[in-house]
Coordinates of C-alpha atoms and ligand atoms in Angstrom, one line a residue:
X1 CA -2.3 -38.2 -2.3
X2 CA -3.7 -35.3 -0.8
X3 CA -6.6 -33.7 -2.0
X4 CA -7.2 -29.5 -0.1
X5 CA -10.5 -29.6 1.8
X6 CA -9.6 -27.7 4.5
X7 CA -7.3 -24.2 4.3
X8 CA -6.1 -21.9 7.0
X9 CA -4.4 -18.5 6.9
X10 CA -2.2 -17.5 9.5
X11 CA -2.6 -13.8 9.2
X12 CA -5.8 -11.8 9.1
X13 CA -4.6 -8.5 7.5
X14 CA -5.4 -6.8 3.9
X15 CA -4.2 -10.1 2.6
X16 CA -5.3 -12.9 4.4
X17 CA -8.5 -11.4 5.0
X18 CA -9.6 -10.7 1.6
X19 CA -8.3 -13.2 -0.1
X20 CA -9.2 -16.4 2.2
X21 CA -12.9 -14.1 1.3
X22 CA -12.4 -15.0 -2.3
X23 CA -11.2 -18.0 -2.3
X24 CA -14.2 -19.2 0.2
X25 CA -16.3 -17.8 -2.1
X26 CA -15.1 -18.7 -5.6
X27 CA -14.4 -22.6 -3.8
X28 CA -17.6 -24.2 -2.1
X29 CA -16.0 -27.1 -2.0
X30 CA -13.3 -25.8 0.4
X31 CA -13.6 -24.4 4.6
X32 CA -11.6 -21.8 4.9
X33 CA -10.5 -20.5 8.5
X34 CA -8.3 -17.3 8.6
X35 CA -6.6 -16.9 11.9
X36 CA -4.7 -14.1 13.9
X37 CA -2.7 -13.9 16.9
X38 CA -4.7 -10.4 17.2
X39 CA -8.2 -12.1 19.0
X40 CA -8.9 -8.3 18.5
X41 CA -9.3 -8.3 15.3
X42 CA -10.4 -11.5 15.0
X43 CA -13.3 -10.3 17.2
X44 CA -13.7 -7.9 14.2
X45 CA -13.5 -10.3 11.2
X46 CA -16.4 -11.5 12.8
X47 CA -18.7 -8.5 13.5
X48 CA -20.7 -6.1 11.5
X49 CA -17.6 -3.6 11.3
X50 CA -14.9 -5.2 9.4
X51 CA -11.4 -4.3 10.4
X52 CA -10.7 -3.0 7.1
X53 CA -12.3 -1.5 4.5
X54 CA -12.1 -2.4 0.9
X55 CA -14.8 -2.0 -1.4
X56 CA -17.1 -5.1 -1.8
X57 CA -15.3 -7.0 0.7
X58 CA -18.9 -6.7 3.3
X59 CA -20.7 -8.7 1.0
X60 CA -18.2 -11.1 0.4
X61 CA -17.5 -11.9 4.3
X62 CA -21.0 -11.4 4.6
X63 CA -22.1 -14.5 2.2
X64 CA -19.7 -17.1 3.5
X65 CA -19.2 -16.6 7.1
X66 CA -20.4 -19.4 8.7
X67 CA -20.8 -21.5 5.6
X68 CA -16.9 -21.9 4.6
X69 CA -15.2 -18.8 5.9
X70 CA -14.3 -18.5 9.7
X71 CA -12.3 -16.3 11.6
X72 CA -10.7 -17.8 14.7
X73 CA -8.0 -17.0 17.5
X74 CA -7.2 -21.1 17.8
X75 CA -4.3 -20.8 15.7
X76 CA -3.4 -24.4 16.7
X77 CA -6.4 -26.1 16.1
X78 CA -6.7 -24.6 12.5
X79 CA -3.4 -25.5 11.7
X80 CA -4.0 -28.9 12.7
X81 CA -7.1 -29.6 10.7
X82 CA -6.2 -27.8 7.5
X83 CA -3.8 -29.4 4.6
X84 CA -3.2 -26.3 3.5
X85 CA -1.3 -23.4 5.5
X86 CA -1.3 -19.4 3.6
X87 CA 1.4 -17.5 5.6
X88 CA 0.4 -14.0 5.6
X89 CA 1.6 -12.2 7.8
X90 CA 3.5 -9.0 7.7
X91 CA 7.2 -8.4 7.3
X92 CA 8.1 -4.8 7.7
X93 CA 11.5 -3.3 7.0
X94 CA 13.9 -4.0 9.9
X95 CA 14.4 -1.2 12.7
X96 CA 17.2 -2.5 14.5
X97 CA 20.3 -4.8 14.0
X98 CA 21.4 -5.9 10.6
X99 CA 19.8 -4.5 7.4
X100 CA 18.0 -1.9 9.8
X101 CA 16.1 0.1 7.6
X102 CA 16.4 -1.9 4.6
X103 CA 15.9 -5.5 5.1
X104 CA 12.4 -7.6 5.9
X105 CA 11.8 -8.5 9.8
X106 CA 11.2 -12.4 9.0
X107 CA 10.5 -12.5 12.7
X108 CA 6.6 -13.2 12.3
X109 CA 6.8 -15.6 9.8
X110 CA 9.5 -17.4 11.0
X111 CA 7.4 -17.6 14.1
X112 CA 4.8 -19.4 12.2
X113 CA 6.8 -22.0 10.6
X114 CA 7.6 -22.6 14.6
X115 CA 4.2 -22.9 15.0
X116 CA 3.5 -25.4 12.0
X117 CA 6.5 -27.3 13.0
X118 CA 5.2 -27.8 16.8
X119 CA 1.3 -28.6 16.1
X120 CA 1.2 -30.0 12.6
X121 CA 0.5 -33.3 13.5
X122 CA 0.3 -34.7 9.9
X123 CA 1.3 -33.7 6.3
X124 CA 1.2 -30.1 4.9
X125 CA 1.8 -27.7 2.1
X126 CA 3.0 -24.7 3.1
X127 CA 2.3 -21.5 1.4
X128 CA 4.3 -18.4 1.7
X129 CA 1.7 -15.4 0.6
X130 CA 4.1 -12.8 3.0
X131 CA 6.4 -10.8 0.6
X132 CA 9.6 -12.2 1.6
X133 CA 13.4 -11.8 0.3
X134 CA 14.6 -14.6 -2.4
X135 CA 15.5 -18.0 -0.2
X136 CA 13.4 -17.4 2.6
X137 CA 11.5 -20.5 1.4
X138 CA 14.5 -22.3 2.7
X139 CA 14.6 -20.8 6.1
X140 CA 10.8 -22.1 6.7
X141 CA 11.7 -25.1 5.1
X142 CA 14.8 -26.0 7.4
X143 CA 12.5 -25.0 10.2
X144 CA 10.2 -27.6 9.1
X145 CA 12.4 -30.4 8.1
X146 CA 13.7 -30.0 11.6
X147 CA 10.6 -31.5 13.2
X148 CA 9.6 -34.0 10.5
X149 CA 13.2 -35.7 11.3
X150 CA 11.9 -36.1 14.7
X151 CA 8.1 -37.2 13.6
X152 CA 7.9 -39.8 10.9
X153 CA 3.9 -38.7 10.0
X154 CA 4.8 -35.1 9.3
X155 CA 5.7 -34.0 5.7
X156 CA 6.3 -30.6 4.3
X157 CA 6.3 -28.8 1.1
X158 CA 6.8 -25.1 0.9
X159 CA 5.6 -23.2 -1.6
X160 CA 5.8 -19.5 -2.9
X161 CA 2.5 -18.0 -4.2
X162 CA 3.1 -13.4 -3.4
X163 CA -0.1 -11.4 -3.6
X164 CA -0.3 -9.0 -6.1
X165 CA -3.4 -7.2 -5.2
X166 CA -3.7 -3.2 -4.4
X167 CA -5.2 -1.6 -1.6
X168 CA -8.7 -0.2 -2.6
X169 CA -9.0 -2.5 -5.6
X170 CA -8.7 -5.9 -3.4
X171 CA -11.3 -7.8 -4.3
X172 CA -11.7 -7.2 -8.3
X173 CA -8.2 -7.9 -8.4
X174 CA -8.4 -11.1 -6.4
X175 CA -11.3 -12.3 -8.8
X176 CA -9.7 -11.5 -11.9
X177 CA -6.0 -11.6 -11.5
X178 CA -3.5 -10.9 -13.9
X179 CA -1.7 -13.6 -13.0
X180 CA -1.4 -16.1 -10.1
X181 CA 2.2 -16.9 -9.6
X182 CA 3.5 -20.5 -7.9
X183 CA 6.9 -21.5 -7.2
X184 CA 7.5 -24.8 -5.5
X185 CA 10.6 -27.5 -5.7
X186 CA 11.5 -28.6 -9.1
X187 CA 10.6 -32.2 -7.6
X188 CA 8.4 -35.1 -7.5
X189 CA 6.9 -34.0 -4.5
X190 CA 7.3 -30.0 -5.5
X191 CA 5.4 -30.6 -8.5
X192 CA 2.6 -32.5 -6.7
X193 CA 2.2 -29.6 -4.3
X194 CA 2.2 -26.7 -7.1
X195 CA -0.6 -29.0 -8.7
X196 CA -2.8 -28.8 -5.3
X197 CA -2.3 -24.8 -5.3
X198 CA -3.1 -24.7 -8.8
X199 CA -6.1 -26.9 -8.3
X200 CA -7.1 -24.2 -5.7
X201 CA -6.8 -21.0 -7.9
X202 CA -8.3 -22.5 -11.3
X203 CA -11.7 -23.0 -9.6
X204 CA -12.2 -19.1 -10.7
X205 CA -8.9 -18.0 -12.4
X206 CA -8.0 -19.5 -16.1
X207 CA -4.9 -21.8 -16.1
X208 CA -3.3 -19.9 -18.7
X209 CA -2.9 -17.2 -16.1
X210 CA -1.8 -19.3 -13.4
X211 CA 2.1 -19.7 -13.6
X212 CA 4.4 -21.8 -12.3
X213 CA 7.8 -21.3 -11.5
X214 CA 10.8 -23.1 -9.7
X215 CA 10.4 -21.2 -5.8
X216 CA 13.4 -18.3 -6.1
X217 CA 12.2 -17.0 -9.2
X218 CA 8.3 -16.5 -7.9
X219 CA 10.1 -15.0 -4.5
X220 CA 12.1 -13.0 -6.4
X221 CA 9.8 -11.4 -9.0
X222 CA 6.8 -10.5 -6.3
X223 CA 9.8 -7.9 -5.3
X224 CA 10.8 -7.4 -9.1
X225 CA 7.1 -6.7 -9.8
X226 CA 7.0 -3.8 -7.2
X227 CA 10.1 -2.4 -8.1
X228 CA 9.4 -2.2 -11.7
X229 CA 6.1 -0.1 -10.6
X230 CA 7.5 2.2 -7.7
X231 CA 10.5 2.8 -10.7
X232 CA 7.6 4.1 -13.5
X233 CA 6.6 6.7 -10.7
X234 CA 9.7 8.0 -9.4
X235 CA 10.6 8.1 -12.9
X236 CA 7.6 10.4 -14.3
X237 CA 8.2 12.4 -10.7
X238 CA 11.6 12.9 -11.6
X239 CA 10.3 14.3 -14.8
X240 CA 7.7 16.2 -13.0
X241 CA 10.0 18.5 -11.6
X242 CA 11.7 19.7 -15.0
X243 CA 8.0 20.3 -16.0
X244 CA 7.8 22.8 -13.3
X245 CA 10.3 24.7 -14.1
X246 CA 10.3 24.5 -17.8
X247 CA 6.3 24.9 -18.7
X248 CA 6.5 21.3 -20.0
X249 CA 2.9 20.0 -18.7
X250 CA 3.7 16.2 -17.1
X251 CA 0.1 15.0 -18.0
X252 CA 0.9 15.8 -21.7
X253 CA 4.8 14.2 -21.4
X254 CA 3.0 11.1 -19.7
X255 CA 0.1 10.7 -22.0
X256 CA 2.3 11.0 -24.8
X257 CA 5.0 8.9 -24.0
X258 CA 3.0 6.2 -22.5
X259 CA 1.1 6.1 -26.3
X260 CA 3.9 4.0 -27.0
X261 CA 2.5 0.3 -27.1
X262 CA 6.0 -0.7 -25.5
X263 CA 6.0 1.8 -22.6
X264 CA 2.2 1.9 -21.7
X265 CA -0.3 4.3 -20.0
X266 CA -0.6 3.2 -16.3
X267 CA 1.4 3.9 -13.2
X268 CA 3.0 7.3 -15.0
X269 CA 0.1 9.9 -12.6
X270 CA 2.8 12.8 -11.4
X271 CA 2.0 12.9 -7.6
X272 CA 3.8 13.7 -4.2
X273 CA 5.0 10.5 -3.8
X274 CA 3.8 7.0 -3.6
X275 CA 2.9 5.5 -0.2
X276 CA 1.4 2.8 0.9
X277 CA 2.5 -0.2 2.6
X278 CA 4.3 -2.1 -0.1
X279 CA 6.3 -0.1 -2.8
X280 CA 8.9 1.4 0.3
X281 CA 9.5 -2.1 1.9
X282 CA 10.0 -4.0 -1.1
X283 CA 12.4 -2.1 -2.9
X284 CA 14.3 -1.7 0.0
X285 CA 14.3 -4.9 0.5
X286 CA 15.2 -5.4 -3.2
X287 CA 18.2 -3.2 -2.2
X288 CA 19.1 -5.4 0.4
X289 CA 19.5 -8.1 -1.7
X290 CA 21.6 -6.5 -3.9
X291 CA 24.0 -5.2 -1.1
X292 CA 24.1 -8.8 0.5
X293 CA 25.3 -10.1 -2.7
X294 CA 27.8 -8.0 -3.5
X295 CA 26.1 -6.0 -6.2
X296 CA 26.5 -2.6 -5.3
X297 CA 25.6 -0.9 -8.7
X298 CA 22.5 -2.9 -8.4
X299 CA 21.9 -1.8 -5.3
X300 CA 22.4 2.0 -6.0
X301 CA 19.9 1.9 -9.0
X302 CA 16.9 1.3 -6.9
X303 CA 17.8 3.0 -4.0
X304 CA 17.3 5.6 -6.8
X305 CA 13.6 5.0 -6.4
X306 CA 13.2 5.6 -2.8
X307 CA 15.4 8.6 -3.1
X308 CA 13.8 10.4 -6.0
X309 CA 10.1 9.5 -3.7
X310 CA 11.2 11.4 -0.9
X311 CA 12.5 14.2 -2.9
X312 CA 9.4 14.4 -3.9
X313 CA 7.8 14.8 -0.9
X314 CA 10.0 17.2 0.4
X315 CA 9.9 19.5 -3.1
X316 CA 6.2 19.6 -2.2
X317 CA 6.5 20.6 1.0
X318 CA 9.4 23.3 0.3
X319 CA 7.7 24.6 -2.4
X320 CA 4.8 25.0 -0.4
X321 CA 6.6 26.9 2.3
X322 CA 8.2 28.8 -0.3
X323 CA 5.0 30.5 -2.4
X324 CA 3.8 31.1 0.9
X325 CA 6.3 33.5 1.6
X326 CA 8.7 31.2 3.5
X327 CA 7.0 31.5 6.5
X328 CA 3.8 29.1 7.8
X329 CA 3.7 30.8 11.2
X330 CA 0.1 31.0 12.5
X331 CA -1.2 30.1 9.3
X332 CA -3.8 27.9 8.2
X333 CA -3.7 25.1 6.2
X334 CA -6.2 22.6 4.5
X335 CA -5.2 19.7 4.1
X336 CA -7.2 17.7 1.5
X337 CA -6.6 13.9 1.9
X338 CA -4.5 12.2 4.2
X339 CA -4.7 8.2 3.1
X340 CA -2.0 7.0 1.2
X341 CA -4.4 7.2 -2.3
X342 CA -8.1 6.8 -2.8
X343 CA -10.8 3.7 -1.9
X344 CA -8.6 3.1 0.8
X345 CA -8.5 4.6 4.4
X346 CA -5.2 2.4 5.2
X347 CA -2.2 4.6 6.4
X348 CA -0.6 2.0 8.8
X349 CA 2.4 3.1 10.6
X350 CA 5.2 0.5 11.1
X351 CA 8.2 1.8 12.7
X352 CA 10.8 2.5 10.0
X353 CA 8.5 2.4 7.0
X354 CA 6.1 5.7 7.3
X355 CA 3.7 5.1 4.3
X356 CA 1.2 8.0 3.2
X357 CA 3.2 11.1 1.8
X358 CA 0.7 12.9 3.9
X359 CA 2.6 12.2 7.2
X360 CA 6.0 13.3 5.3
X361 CA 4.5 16.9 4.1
X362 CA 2.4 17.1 7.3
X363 CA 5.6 16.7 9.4
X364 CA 7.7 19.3 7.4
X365 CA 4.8 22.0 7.4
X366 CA 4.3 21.4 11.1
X367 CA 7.9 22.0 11.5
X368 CA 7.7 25.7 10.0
X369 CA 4.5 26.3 12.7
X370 CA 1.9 25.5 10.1
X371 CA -1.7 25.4 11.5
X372 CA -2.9 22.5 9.5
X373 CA -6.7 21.1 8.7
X374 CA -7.2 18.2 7.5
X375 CA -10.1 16.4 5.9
X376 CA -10.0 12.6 4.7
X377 CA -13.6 10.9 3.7
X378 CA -12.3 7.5 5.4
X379 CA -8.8 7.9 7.2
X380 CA -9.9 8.3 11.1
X381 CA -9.1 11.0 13.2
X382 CA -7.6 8.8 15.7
X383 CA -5.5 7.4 13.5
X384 CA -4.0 10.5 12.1
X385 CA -3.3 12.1 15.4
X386 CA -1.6 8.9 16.0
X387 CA 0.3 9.1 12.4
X388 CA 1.7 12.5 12.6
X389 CA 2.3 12.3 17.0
X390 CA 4.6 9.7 15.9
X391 CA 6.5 11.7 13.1
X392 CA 6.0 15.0 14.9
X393 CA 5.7 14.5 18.6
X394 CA 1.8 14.4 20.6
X395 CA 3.0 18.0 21.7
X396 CA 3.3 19.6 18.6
X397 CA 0.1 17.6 16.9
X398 CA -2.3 18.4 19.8
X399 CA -1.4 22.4 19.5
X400 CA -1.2 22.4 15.6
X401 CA -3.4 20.0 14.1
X402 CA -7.2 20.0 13.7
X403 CA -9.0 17.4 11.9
X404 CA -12.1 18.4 9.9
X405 CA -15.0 16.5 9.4
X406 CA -16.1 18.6 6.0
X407 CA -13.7 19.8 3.8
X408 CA -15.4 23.8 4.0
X409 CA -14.6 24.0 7.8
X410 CA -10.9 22.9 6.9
X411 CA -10.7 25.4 4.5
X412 CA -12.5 28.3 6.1
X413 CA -9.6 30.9 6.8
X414 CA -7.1 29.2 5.3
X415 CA -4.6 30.2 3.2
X416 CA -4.1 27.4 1.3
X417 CA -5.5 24.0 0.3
X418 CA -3.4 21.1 -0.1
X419 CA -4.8 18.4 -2.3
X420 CA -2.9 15.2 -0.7
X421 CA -5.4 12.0 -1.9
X422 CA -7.1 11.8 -5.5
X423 CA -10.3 10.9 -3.9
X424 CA -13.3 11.5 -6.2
X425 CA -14.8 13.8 -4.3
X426 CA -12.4 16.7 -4.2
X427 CA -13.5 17.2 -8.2
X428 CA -17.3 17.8 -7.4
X429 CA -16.3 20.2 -4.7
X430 CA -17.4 24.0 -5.0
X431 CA -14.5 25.5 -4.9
X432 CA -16.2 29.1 -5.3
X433 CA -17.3 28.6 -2.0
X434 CA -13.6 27.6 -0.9
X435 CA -12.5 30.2 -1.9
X436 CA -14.9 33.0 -0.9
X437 CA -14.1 31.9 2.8
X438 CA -10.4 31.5 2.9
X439 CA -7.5 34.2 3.4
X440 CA -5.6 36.4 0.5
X441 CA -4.0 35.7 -1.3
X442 CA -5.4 32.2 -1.5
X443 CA -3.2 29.1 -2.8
X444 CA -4.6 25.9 -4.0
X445 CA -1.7 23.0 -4.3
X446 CA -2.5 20.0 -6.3
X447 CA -0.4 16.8 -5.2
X448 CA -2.8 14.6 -7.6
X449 CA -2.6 16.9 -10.8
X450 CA -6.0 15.9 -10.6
X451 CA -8.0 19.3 -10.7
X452 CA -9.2 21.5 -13.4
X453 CA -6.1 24.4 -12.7
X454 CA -7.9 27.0 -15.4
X455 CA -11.1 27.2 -13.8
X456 CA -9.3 27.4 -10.2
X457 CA -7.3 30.4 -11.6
X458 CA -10.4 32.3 -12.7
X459 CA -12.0 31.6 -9.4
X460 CA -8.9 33.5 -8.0
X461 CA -7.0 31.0 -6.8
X462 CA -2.9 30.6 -6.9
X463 CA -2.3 27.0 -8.3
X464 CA 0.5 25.2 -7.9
X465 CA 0.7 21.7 -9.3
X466 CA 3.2 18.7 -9.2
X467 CA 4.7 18.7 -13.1
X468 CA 2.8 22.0 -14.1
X469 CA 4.0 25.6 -14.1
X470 CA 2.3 27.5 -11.9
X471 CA -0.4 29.4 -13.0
X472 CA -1.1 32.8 -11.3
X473 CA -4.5 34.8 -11.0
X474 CA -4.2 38.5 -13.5
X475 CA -4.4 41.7 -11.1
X476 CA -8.0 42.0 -12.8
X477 CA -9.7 38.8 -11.4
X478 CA -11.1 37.9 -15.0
X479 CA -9.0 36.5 -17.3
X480 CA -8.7 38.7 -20.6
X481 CA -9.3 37.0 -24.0
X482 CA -6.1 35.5 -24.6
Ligands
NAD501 P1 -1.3 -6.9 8.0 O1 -0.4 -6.2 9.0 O2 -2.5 -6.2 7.5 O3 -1.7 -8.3 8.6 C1 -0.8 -9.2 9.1 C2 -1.5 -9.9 10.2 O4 -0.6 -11.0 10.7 C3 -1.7 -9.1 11.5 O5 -3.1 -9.1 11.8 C4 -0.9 -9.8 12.6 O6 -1.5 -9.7 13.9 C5 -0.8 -11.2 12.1 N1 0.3 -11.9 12.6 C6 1.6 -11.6 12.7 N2 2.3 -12.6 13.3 C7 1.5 -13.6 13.5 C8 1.6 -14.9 14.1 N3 2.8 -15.4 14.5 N4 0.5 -15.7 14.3 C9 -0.7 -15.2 13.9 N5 -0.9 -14.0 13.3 C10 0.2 -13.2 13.2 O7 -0.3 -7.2 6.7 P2 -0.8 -7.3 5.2 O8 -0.9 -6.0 4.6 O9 -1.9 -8.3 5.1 O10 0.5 -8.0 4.6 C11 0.9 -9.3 4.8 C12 2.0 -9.7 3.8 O11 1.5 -9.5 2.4 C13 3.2 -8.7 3.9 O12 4.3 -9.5 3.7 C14 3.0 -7.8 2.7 O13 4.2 -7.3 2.3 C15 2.3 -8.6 1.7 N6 1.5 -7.9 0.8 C16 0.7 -6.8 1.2 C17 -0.1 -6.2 0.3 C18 -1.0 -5.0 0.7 O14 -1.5 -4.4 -0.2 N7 -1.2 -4.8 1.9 C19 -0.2 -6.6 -1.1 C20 0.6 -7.7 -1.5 C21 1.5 -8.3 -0.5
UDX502 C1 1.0 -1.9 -4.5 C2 1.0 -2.8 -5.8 O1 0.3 -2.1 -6.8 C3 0.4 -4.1 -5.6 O2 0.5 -4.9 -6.8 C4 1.1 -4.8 -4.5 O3 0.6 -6.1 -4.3 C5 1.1 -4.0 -3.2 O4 1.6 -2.7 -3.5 P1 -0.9 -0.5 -3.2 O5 0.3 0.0 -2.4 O6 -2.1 -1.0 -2.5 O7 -0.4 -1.7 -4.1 O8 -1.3 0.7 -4.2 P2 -0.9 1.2 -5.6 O9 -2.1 1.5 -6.4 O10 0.1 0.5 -6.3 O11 -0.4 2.7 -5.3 C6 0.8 2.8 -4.5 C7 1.1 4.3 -4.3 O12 1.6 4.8 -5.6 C8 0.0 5.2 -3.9 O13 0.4 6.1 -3.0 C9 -0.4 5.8 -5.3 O14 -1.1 7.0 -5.1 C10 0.9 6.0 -5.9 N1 0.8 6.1 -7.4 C11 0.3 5.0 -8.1 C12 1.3 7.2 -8.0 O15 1.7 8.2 -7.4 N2 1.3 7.3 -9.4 C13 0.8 6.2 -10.2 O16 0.8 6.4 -11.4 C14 0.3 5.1 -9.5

C-alpha cells in the first residue's frame, strides 16, 4: 500500500507550475517538486520574477517555496523519490510527418515515460495532466510495462487526470474546480491508484466534484470539453457576421438566447477569434481522431470550428482594409491589445499552432503596408517582434511595426484604433483625447464588442464592431435628437 508523500511534475509550464503551487499549498502534508528540462526556467520558478504571470500565483509560490514546493533541474532524482509522477508537458499540433497540422507531437511525453521507465527505481503512479489523444495512456503504459518486465521492484499504474484551468484565471480555478476528472484501469490495482489521486485532490476539492472515470473516457472528454467551448464561439461568430450586415446587434442575440436555462450565458462574447494555446490544438486533434477512425462526417463538423475562427480573423482584417479605403499604405495603425485575451500576457508561438488573433490580423494588415502601433499592458515587446517576425518576416516587422508603451503615443496620428484584447483598461481610456490627436477621418474597430459605440460616435469616431452595424458620425459632429 502506498500512501503519496512525495509528488513530482515533469513540466514547469502554465500547468505544472501553477498547479504543483496549489496542490503544495492546499496539501501540507505533501513535498512537491516541479521539474523542467528548461534549468532556465527553473532558474526562474525560483527567483523573484516568475516565468509566468497569472494572477495570485506570487503569493502562492511565494508561501511554499522551500517548505513543500521546489523547483529543480534533477529530473532523475525527483522522479526517483516521488510516488507520484504529473506529466505535464506540452504536446503541440504536429509540423511534420503524419497528422502534420492536426495531430498532438506525443514526442515530449513519450520522452518522459522513457525517463520514468529508466530511473524509477521502485513503484509508481503515473499521471498524464498533458492533453493527449484517446489511448495515449496505453502508449506510456507499454513504455512502462517494458521495463518492469525487466525489473521485478518496479510497478506502474497510469492514470488520466486533464487540466481544465484557463489562462488568467489559473489559480481560482485550481482552488475551486468545477470538476476534477480521473480515469485509471477498471482494476484492482486501477482502482487503488484512482483512490491515491483522489486522496490528493479532496484535501481542498469536495468528492462530489471529483469524478472518476474508466482512462479513455477522461482522455477523451478533456478534448470533448474544449471542443464543446471553441464550438459556442465560432458559433456566436458565425452569427456575428449576419449581425453585421443585417443590423441585428450580437450582444442582444447572445444575451437573449443564452437566457435559455438549457443554452446558458458564458462563452457566447462575439470577438475576432479565439486564441490561446488550447482551443486550436485540441480540436484539431479531436479531428484527428475522427479522421484516424474512419469518421469523416465527424471529422468535418469540427473542423467547422477552426474554419469559421479563421474566418473570423480574416473578416476582421478585410473589413478593416476595406473601410479604410482598401489601401493601408503609409498609414497608421493602433493596435490596442496583442495577448490572446485579458489577465494574461501569454501569446506563445509553437510552430504550426499561431495562438493570439492578434498575430493573424497583424500579419494581413502588414501585408497591405500598414504602419501598425501596438500597445499591450503585459505582452512584451520582445515577444511580439518575435510573434509577428515569424508570421511576417524580421524584414517587414522591423520597418513596419512599432510597439507603444502608452496607448496615446500608439494612437497619436493614426487613422485607426484596433481594439484586439478586452483588457479593462481600454474602457477607462479617454478616448476624446484619442481622438483629438489621430488622422481624419478617424476609425475605431472593436474586436471585443466591448466599448460603449454611441459615445465613440459622438466623439467623432467611425465604429466598426464585430456583430454590430456600423455606426457612422452625422456630417454635423453632434448627433440631432433622434
Ligand atoms: P508549457 O509549454 O507552458 O510547459 C511545458 C513544459 O514542459 C516546458 O517548460 C518544457 O520545457 C517542459 N518539458 C517538455 N519536455 C520535457 C521533458 N522531457 N522533461 C522535462 N521537461 C520537459 O505547456 P503548458 O501550457 O503547461 O501545457 C502542458 C499541457 O497541458 C499541454 O498538453 C496542454 O495542452 C495542457 N493544458 C494547457 C492549458 C493551458 O492553459 N496552458 C490548460 C489545460 C491543459
Ligand atoms: C481554454 C479553456 O477555457 C480551458 O478550460 C482549457 O483548460 C484551456 O483552454 P484558455 O485558452 O486559457 O482556456 O482561455 P479561454 O478563457 O477559454 O479563452 C480562449 C479564447 O477564446 C480567448 O482568445 C478568448 O478571448 C476567446 N473567447 C472566450 C471568446 O472569443 N469568446 C468567449 O465567449 C470566450
Amino acid at each position: 500500500d502506498m500512501v503519496v508523500k512525495k509528488i513530482v511534475c515533469v513540466g514547469a509550464g502554465y500547468v505544472g507550475g501553477p498547479t504543483c503551487a496549489v496542490i503544495a499549498s492546499q496539501c501540507p502534508d505533501i513535498q512537491v517538486t516541479v521539474v523542467d528540462m528548461n534549468a532556465e526556467k527553473i532558474r526562474q520558478w525560483n527567483s523573484d520574477e516568475l516565468p509566468i504571470y497569472e494572477p495570485d500565483l506570487d503569493g502562492i509560490v511565494k508561501k511554499c517555496r522551500g517548505r513543500n514546493l521546489f523547483f529543480s533541474a534533477d529530473v532523475v532524482t525527483a522522479i526517483r523519490e516521488a510516488q507520484l509522477i504529473f506529466i505535464s508537458v506540452n504536446t503541440p499540433t504536429k509540423t511534420y510527418g503524419l497528422g502534420e497540422g492536426r495531430a498532438p507531437d506525443l514526442k515530449y511525453v513519450e520522452s518522459v515515460a522513457r525517463t520514468i521507465a529508466e530511473c524509477a527505481g521502485g513503484p509508481k503512479i503515473v499521471v498524464e495532466k498533458s492533453t493527449v489523444p484517446v489511448k495515449a495512456a496505453q502508449s506510456i503504459a507499454q513504455i512502462l510495462y517494458a521495463a518492469q518486465r525487466d525489473n521485478p521492484r518496479l510497478s506502474f499504474q497510469v492514470l488520466s487526470n486533464p487540466e481544465f484551468l484557463a489562462e488568467g484565471t489559473a489559480i481560482s480555478d485550481l482552488l475551486k474546480p468545477d470538476r476534477v476528472l480521473i480515469g485509471g484501469d477498471q482494476t484492482a490495482q486501477g482502482l487503488a491508484a484512482i483512490a491515491e489521486l483522489v486522496s490528493v485532490y479532496e484535501h481542498w476539492v469536495p468528492r462530489e466534484r471529483i469524478i472518476t472515470t474508466n482512462t479513455w473516457s477522461s482522455e477523451l472528454t478533456k478534448l470533448v470539453a474544449n471542443a464543446l467551448l471553441a464550438q459556442r464561439i465560432s458559433s456566436i461568430n458565425a452569427v456575428s457576421a449576419i449581425c453585421e450586415a443585417t443590423g441585428a446587434d450580437v450582444r442582444e442575440v447572445a444575451h437573449a438566447a443564452g437566457t435559455d436555462s438549457r443554452i446558458g450565458p458564458k462563452f457566447l462574447q462575439a470577438s475576432v477569434g479565439f486564441g490561446g494555446s488550447c482551443f486550436q490544438k485540441d480540436v484539431l486533434n479531436l479531428v484527428y481522431l475522427c479522421e484516424s477512425l474512419n469518421l469523416k462526417e465527424a471529422a468535418d463538423y469540427w473542423m467547422g470550428v477552426v474554419n469559421i475562427n479563421n474566418w473570423q480573423r480574416r473578416r476582421f482584417a478585410d473589413k478593416i482594409i476595406c473601410e479604410m479605403f482598401n489601401t493601408l499604405s503609409e498609414k497608421r495603425i493602433a493596435m490596442f491589445g496583442f495577448a490572446f485575451k485579458k489577465n494574461t500576457a501569454d501569446t506563445r508561438y509553437e510552430p504550426g499552432s499561431r495562438e493570439s488573433s492578434s498575430i493573424y490580423v497583424a500579419k494581413h494588415l502588414l501585408e497591405e503596408s500598414a504602419h501598425l502601433c501596438i500597445y499591450d499592458p503585459k505582452v512584451p515587446a520582445d515577444h511580439m517582434i518575435a510573434e509577428l517576425s515569424n508570421v511576417s518576416g524580421s524584414a517587414r516587422v522591423a520597418k513596419q511595426v512599432f510597439v507603444c508603451n502608452d496607448p496615446y503615443a500608439a494612437a497619436k496620428n493614426a487613422h485607426a484604433i484596433v481594439i484586439m484584447t478586452e483588457w479593462d483598461e481600454f474602457k477607462e481610456l479617454d478616448y476624446a483625447r484619442l481622438y483629438a490627436s489621430m488622422m481624419k477621418p478617424a476609425s475605431l474597430f472593436d474586436g471585443r464588442v466591448m466599448l460603449d459605440h454611441n459615445k465613440l460616435v459622438d466623439i467623432g469616431f467611425y465604429v466598426h464592431s464585430i456583430g454590430v452595424k456600423c455606426s457612422r458620425p452625422q456630417a454635423h459632429s453632434v448627433r440631432g435628437p433622434n
